[in-house]
PDB file of C-alpha atoms and ligand atoms in Angstrom:
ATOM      1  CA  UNK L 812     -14.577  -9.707 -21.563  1.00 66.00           C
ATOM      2  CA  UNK L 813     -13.786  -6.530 -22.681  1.00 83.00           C
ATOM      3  CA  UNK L 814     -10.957  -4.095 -23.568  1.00 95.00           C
ATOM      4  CA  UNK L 815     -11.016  -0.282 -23.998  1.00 97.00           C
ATOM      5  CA  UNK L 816      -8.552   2.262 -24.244  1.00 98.00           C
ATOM      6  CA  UNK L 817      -9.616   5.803 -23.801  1.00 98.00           C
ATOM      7  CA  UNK L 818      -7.152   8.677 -24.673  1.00 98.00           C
ATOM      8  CA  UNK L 819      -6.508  10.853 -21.230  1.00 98.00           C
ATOM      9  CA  UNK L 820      -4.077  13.144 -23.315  1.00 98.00           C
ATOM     10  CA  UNK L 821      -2.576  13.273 -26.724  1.00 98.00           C
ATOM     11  CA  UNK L 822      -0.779  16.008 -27.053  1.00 98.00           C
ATOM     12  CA  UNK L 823       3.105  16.764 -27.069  1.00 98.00           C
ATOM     13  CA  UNK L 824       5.405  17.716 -24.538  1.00 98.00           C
ATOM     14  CA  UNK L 825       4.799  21.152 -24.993  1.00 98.00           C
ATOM     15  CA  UNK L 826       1.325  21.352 -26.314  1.00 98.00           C
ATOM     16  CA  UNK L 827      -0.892  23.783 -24.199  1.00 98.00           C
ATOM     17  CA  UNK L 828      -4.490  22.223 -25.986  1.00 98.00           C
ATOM     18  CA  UNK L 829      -4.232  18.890 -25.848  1.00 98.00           C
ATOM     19  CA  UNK L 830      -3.059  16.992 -21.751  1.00 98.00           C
ATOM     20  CA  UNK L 831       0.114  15.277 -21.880  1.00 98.00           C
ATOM     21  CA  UNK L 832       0.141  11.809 -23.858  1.00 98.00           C
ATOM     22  CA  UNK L 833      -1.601   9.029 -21.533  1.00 98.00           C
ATOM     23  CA  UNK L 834      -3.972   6.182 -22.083  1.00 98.00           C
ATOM     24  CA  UNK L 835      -6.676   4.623 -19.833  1.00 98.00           C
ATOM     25  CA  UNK L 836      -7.174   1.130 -20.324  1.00 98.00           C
ATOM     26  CA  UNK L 837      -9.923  -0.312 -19.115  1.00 96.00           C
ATOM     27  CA  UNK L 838     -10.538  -3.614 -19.184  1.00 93.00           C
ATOM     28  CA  UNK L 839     -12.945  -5.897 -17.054  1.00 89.00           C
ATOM     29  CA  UNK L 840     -13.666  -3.773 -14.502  1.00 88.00           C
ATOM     30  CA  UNK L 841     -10.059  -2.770 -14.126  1.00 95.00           C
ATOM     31  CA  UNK L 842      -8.609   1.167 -15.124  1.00 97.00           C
ATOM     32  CA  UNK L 843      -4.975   0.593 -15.931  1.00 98.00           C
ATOM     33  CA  UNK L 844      -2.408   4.039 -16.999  1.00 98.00           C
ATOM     34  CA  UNK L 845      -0.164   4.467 -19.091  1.00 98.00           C
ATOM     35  CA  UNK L 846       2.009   6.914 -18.032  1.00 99.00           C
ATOM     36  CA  UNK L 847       0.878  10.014 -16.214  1.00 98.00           C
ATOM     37  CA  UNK L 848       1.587  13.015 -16.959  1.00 98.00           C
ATOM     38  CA  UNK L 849       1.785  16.272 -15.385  1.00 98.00           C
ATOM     39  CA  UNK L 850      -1.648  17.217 -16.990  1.00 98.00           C
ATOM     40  CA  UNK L 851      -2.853  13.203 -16.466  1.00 98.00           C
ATOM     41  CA  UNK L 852      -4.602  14.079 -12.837  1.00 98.00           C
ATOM     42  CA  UNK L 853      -7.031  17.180 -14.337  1.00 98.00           C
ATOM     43  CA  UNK L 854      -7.509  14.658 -17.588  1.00 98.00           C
ATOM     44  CA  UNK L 855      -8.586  12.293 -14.372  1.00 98.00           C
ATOM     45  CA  UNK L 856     -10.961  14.845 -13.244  1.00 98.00           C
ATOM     46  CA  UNK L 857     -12.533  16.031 -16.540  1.00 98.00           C
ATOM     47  CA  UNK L 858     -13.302  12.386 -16.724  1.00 98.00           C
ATOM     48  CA  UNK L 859     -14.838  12.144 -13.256  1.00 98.00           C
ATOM     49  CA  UNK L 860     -12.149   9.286 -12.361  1.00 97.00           C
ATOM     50  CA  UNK L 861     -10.652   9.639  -8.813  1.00 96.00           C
ATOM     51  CA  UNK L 862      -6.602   8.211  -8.252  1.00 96.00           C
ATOM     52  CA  UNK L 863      -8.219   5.638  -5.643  1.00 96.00           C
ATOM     53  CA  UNK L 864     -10.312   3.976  -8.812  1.00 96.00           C
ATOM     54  CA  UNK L 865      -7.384   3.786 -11.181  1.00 97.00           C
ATOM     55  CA  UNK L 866      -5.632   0.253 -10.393  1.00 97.00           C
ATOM     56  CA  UNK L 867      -2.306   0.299 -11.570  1.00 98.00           C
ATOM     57  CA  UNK L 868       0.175   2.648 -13.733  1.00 98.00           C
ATOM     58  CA  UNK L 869       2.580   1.659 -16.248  1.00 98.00           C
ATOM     59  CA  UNK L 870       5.014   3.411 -17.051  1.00 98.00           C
ATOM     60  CA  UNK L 871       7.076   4.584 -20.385  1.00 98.00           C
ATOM     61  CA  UNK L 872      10.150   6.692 -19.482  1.00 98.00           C
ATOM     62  CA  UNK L 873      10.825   9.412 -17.086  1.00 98.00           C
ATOM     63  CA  UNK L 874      10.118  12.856 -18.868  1.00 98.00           C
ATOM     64  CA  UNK L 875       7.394  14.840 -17.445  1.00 98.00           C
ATOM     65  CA  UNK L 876       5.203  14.737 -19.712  1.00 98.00           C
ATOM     66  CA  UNK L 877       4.961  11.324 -19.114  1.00 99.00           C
ATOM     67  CA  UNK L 878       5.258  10.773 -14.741  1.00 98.00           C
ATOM     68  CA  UNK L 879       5.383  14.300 -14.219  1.00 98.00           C
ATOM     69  CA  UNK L 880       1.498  13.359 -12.313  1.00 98.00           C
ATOM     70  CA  UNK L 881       3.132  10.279 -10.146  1.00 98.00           C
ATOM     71  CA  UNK L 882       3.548  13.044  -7.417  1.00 98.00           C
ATOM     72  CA  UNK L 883       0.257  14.195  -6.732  1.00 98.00           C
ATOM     73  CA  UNK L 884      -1.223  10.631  -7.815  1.00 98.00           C
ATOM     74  CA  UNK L 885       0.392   9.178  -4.930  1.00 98.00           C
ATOM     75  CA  UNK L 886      -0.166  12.160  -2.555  1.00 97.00           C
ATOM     76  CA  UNK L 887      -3.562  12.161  -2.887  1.00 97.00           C
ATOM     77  CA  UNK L 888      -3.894   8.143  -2.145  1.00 96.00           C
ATOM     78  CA  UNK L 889      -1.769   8.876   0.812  1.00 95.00           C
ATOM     79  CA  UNK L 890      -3.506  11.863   2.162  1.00 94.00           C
ATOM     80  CA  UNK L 891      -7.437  11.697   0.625  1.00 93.00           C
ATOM     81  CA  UNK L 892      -7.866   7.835   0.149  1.00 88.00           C
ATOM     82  CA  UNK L 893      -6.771   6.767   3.446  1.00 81.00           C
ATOM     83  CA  UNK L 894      -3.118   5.856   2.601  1.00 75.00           C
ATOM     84  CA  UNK L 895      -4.188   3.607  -0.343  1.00 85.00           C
ATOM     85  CA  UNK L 896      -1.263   2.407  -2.571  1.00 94.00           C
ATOM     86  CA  UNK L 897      -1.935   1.869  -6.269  1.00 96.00           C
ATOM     87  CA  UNK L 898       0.254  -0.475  -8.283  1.00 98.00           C
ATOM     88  CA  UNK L 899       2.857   0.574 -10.152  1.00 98.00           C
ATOM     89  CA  UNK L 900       4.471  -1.156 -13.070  1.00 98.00           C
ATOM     90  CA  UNK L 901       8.033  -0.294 -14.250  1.00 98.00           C
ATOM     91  CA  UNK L 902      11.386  -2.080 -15.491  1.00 98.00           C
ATOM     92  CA  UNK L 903      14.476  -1.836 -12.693  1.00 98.00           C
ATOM     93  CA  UNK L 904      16.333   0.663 -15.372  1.00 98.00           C
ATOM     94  CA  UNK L 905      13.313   2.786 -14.773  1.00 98.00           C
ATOM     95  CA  UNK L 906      12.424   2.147 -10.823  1.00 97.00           C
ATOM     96  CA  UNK L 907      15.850   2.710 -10.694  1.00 92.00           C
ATOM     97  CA  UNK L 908      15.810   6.436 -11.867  1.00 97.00           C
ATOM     98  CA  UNK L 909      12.321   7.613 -11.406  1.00 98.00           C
ATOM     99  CA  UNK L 910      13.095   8.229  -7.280  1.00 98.00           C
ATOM    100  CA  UNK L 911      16.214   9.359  -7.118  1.00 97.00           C
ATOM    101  CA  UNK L 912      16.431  11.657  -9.898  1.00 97.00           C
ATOM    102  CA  UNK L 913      12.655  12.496 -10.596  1.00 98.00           C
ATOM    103  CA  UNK L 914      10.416  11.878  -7.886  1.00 98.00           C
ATOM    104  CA  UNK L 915      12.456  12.184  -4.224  1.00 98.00           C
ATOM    105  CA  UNK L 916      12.872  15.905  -4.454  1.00 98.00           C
ATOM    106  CA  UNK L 917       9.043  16.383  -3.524  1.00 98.00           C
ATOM    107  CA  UNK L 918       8.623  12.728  -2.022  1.00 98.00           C
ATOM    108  CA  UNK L 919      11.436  11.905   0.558  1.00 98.00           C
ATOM    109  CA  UNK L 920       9.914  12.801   3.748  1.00 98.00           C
ATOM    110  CA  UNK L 921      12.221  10.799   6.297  1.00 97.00           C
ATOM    111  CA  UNK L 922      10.617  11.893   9.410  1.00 97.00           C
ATOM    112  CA  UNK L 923       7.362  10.158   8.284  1.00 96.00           C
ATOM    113  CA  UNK L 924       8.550   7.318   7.221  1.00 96.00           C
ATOM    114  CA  UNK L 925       8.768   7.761   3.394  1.00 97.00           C
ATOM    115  CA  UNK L 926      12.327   7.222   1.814  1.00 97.00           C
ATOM    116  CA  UNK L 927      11.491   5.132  -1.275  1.00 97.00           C
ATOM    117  CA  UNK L 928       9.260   4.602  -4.280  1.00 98.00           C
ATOM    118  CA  UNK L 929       7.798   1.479  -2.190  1.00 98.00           C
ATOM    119  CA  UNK L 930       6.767   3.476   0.473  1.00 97.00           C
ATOM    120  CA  UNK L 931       4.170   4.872  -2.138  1.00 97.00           C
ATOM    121  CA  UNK L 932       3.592   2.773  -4.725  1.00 98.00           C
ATOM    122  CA  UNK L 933       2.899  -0.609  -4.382  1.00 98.00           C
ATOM    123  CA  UNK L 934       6.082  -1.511  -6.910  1.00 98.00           C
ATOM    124  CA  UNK L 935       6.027  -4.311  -9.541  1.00 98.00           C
ATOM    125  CA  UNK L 936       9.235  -4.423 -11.646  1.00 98.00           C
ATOM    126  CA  UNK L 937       9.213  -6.176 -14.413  1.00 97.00           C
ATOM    127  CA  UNK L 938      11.110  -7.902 -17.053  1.00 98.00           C
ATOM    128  CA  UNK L 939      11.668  -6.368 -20.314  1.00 98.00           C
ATOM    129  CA  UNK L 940      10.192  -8.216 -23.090  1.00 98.00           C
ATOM    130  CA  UNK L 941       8.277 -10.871 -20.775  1.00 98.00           C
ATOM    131  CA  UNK L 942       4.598 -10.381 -21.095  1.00 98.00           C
ATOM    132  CA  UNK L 943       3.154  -9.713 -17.924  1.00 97.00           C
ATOM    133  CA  UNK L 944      -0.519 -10.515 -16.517  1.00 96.00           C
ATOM    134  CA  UNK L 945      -1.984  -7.737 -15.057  1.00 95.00           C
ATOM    135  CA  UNK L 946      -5.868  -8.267 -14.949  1.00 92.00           C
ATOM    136  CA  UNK L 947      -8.049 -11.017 -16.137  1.00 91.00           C
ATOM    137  CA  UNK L 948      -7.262 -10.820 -19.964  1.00 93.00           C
ATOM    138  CA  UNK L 949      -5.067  -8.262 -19.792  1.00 96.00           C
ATOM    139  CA  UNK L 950      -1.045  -8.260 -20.318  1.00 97.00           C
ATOM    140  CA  UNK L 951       1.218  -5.906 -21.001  1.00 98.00           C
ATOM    141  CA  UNK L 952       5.297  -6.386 -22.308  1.00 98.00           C
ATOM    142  CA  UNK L 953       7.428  -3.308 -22.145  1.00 98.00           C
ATOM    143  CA  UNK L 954       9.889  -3.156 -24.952  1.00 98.00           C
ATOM    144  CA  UNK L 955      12.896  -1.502 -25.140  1.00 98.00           C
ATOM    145  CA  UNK L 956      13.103   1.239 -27.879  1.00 98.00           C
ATOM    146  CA  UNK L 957      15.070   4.325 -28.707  1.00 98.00           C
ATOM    147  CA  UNK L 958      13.863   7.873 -27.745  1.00 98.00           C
ATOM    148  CA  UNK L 959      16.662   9.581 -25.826  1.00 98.00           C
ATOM    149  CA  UNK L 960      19.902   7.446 -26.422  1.00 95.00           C
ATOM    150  CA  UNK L 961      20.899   7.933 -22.810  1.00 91.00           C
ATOM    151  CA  UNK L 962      17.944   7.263 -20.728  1.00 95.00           C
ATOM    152  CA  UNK L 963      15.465   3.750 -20.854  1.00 98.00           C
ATOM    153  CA  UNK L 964      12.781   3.865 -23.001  1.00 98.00           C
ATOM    154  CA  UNK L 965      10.011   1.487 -23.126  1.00 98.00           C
ATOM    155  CA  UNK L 966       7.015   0.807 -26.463  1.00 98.00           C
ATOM    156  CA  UNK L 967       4.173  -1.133 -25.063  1.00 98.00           C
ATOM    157  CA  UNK L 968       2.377  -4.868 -26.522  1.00 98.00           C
ATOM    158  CA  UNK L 969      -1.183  -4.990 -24.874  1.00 98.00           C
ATOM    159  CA  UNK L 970      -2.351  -8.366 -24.634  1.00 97.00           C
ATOM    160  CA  UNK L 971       0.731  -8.630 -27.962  1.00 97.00           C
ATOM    161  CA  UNK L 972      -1.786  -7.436 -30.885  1.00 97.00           C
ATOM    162  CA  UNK L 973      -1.896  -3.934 -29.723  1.00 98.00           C
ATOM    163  CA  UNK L 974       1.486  -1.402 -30.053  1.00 98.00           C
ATOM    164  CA  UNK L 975       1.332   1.610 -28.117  1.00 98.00           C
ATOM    165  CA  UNK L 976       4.793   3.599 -28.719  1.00 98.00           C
ATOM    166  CA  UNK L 977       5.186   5.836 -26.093  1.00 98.00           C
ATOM    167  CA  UNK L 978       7.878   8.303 -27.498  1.00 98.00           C
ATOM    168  CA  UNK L 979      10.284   6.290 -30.008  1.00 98.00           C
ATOM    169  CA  UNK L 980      12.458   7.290 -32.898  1.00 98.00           C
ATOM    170  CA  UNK L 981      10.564   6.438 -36.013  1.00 98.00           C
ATOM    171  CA  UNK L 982      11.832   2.578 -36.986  1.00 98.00           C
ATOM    172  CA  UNK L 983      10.901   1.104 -40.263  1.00 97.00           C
ATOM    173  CA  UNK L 984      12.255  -2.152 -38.640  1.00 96.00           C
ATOM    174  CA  UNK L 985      10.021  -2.215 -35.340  1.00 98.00           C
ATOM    175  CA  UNK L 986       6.967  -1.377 -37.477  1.00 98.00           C
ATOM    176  CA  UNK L 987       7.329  -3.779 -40.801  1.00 98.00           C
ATOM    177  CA  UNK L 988       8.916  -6.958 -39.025  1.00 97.00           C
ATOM    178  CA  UNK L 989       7.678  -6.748 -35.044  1.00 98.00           C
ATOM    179  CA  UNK L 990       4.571  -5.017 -35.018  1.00 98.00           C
ATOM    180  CA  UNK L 991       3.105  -5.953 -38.310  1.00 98.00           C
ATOM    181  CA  UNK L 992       4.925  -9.011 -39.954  1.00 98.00           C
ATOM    182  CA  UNK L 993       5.515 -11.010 -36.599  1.00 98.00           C
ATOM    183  CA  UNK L 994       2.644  -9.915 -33.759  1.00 98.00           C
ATOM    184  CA  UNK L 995       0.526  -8.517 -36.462  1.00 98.00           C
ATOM    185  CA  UNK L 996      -0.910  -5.927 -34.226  1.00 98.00           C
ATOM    186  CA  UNK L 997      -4.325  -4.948 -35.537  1.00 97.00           C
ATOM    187  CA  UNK L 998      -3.736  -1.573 -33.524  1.00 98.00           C
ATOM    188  CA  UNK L 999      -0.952   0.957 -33.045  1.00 98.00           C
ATOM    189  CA  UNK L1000      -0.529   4.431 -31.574  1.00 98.00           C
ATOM    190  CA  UNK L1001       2.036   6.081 -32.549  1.00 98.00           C
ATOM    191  CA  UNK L1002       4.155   9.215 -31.338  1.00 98.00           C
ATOM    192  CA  UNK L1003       4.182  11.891 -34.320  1.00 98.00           C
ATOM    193  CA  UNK L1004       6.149  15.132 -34.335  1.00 98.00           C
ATOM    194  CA  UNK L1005       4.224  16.730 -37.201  1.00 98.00           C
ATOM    195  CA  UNK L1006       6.942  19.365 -38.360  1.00 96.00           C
ATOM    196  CA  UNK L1007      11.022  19.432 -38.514  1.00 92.00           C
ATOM    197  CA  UNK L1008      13.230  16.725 -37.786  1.00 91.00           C
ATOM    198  CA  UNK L1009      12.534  13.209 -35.410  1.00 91.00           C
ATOM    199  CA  UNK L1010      15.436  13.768 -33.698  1.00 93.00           C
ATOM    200  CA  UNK L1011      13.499  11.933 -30.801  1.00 98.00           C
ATOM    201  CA  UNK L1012      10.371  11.264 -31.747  1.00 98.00           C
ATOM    202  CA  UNK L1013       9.118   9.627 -35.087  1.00 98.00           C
ATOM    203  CA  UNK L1014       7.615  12.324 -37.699  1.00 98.00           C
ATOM    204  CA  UNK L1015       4.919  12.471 -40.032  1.00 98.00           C
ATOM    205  CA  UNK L1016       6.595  12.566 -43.181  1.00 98.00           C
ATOM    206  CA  UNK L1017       8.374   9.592 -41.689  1.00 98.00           C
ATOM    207  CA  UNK L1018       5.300   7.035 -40.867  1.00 98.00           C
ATOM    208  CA  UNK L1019       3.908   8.070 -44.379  1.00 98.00           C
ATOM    209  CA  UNK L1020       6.780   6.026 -45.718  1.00 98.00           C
ATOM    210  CA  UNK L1021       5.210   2.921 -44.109  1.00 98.00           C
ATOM    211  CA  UNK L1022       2.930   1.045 -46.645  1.00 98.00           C
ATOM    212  CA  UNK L1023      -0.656   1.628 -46.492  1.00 98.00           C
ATOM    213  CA  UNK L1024      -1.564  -1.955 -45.003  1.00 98.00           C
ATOM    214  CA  UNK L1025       0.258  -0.750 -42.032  1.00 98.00           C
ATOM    215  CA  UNK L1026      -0.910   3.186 -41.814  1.00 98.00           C
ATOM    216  CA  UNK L1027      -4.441   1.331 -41.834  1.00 98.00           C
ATOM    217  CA  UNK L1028      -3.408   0.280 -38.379  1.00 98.00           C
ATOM    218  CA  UNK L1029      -2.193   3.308 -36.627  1.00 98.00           C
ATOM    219  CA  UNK L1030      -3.758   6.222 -34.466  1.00 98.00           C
ATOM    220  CA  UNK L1031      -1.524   9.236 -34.332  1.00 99.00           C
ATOM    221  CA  UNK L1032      -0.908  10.702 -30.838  1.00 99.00           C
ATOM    222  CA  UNK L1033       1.645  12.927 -29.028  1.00 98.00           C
ATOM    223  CA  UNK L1034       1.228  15.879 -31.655  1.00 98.00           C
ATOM    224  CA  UNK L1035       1.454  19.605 -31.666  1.00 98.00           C
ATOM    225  CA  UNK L1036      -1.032  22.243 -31.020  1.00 98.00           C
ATOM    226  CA  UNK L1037      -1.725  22.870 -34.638  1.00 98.00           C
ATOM    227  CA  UNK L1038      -2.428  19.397 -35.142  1.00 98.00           C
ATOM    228  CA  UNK L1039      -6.089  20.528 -36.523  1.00 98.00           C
ATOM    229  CA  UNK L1040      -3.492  22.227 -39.807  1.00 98.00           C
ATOM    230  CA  UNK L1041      -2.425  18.592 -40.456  1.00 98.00           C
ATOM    231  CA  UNK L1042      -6.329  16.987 -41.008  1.00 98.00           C
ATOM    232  CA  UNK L1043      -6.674  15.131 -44.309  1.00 98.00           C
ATOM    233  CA  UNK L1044      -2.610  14.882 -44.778  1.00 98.00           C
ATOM    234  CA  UNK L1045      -2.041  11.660 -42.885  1.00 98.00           C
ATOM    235  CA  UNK L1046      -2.165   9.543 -45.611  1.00 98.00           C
ATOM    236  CA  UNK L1047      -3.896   6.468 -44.148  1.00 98.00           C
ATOM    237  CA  UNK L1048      -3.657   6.897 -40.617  1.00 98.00           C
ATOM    238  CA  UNK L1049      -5.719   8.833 -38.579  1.00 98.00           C
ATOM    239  CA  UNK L1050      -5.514  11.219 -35.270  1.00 98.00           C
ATOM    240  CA  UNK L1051      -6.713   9.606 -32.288  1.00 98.00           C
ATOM    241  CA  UNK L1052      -9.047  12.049 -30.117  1.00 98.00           C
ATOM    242  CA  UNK L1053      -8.733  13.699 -26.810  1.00 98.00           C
ATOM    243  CA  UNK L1054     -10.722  11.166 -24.223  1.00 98.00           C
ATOM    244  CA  UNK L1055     -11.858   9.315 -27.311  1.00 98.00           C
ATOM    245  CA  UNK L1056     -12.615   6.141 -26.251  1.00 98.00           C
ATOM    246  CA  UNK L1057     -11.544   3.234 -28.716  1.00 98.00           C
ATOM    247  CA  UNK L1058     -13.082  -0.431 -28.510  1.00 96.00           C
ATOM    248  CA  UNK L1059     -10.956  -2.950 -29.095  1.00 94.00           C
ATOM    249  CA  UNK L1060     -10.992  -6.766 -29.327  1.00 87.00           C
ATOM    250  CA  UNK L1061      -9.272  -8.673 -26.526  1.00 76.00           C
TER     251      UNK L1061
HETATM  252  O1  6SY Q1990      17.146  15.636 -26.390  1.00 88.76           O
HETATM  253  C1  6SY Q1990      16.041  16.197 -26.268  1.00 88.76           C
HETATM  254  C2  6SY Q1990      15.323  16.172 -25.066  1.00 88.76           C
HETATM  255  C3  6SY Q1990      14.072  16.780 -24.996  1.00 88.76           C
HETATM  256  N1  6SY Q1990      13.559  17.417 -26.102  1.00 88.76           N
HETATM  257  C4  6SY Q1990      12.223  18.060 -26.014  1.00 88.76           C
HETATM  258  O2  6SY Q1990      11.744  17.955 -24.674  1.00 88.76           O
HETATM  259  C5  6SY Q1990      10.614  17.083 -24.641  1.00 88.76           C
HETATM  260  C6  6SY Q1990      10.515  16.163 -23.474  1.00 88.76           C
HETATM  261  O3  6SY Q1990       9.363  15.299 -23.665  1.00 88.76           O
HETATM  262  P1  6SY Q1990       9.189  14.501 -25.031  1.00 88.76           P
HETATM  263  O4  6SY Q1990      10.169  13.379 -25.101  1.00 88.76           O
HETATM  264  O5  6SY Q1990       7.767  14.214 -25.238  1.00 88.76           O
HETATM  265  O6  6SY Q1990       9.585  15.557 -26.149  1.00 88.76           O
HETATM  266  C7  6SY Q1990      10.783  16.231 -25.896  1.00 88.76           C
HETATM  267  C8  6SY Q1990      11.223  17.281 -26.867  1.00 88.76           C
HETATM  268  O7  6SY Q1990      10.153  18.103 -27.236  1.00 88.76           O
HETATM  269  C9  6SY Q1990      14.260  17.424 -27.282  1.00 88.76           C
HETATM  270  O8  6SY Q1990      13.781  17.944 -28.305  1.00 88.76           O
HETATM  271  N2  6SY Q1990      15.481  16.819 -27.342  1.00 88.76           N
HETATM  272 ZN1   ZN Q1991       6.524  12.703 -24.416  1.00 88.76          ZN
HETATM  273 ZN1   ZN Q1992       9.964  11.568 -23.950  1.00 88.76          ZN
END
């Protein structure tokens, strides 16, 4: 058994040198998403991995930078890989918003056939906060957190020792008492706006406040273009690389 996550992206929304924020996990045999991106599918390409070999997609939230690539995922299973569907994982909040306000402008085609998100993806809603199986040895529990205060927002627990933030607010309380003190994740990635104020993403200054058992812990991801300025002035913690591929234990 085996689990590895590979970095597809890690840059911010706006960042022009680093692909949106997504992470390939692979793990027995399986390639799971999270997220995707507008930049995800070239990240896909650079990394010689086709849509019809990635098994399912999770999803965080609905900005772009994060299912901004669900589009031309799904029209390339439909119209290269003889109208395969890949899996999609979401909660309702999200399945409820990501067709009609993000994805049906490009995707309703009633004519054809295609008026829903099921009519491309094959759709698995799931609870918040249940851990859900979704390969042999691999599960995946999408927690509520607080990005944009109007729109659902969802960290990540892989297989419940492994955080993966997504884009959150920086929370002293999420980090100390969930992720550390109760599921004492041995691995986090974390968001990190390196300059100005978190209004909606945690900062840098911010996760240097944590203590330095728990900086240990973290990769840094979903950073600027002149994340290279910030090298050696993470206190503990450490930038995870572009397609860097991490092992981890299952
Ligand atoms: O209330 C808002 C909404 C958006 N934004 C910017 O747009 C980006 C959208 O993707 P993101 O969540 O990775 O990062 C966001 C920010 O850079 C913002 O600063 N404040
Ligand atoms: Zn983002
Ligand atoms: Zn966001």
């Amino acid at each position: 058994m085996s689990l590895q996550i590979q970095m597809l992206g890690t840059g911010s929304a706006f960042a022009k040198t680093f692909y949106n924020t997504s992470a390939l996990i692979r793990s027995n045999e399986r390639n799971i998403l999270i997220d995707c991106g507008s930049t995800t599918p070239r990240s896909l390409y650079d990394i010689q991995l086709q849509p019809d070999q990635i098994d399912g997609i999770v999803i965080s939230h609905i900005h772009a930078d994060h299912v901004g690539g669900l589009e031309e995922m799904a029209f390339r299973l439909l119209y290269e890989s003889n109208q395969k569907k890949t899996k999609l994982y979401l909660t309702k909040a999200i399945a409820d918003i990501l067709w009609e306000n993000t994805l049906k402008g490009g995707m309703y085609n009633p004519e054809d056939g295609y008026h829903s998100l099921e009519d491309y993806f094959d759709v698995i809603v799931i609870e918040e906060q249940v851990p859900v199986v979704i390969g042999p040895g691999l599960t995946i529990e999408l927690v509520p957190t607080l990005h944009i205060s109007s729109k659902p927002s969802y960290s990540l627990f892989i297989n419940d020792r492994i955080f993966y933030s997504a884009d959150v607010r920086f929370s002293e309380d999420l980090l100390i008492h969930e992720v550390a003190a109760k599921r004492n994740c041995h691995t986090i990635f974390h968001d990190c706006q390196l300059s100005g104020q978190g209004f909606i993403h945690a900062t840098l200054d911010e996760l240097l406040t944590l203590p330095e058992h728990i900086q240990q812990r973290i990769y840094l991801m979903h950073y600027a273009d002149n994340m290279s300025d910030f090298i050696g002035k993470t206190g503990h913690m450490r930038f995870v690389a572009q397609h860097e591929i991490i092992d981890l234990p299952e």
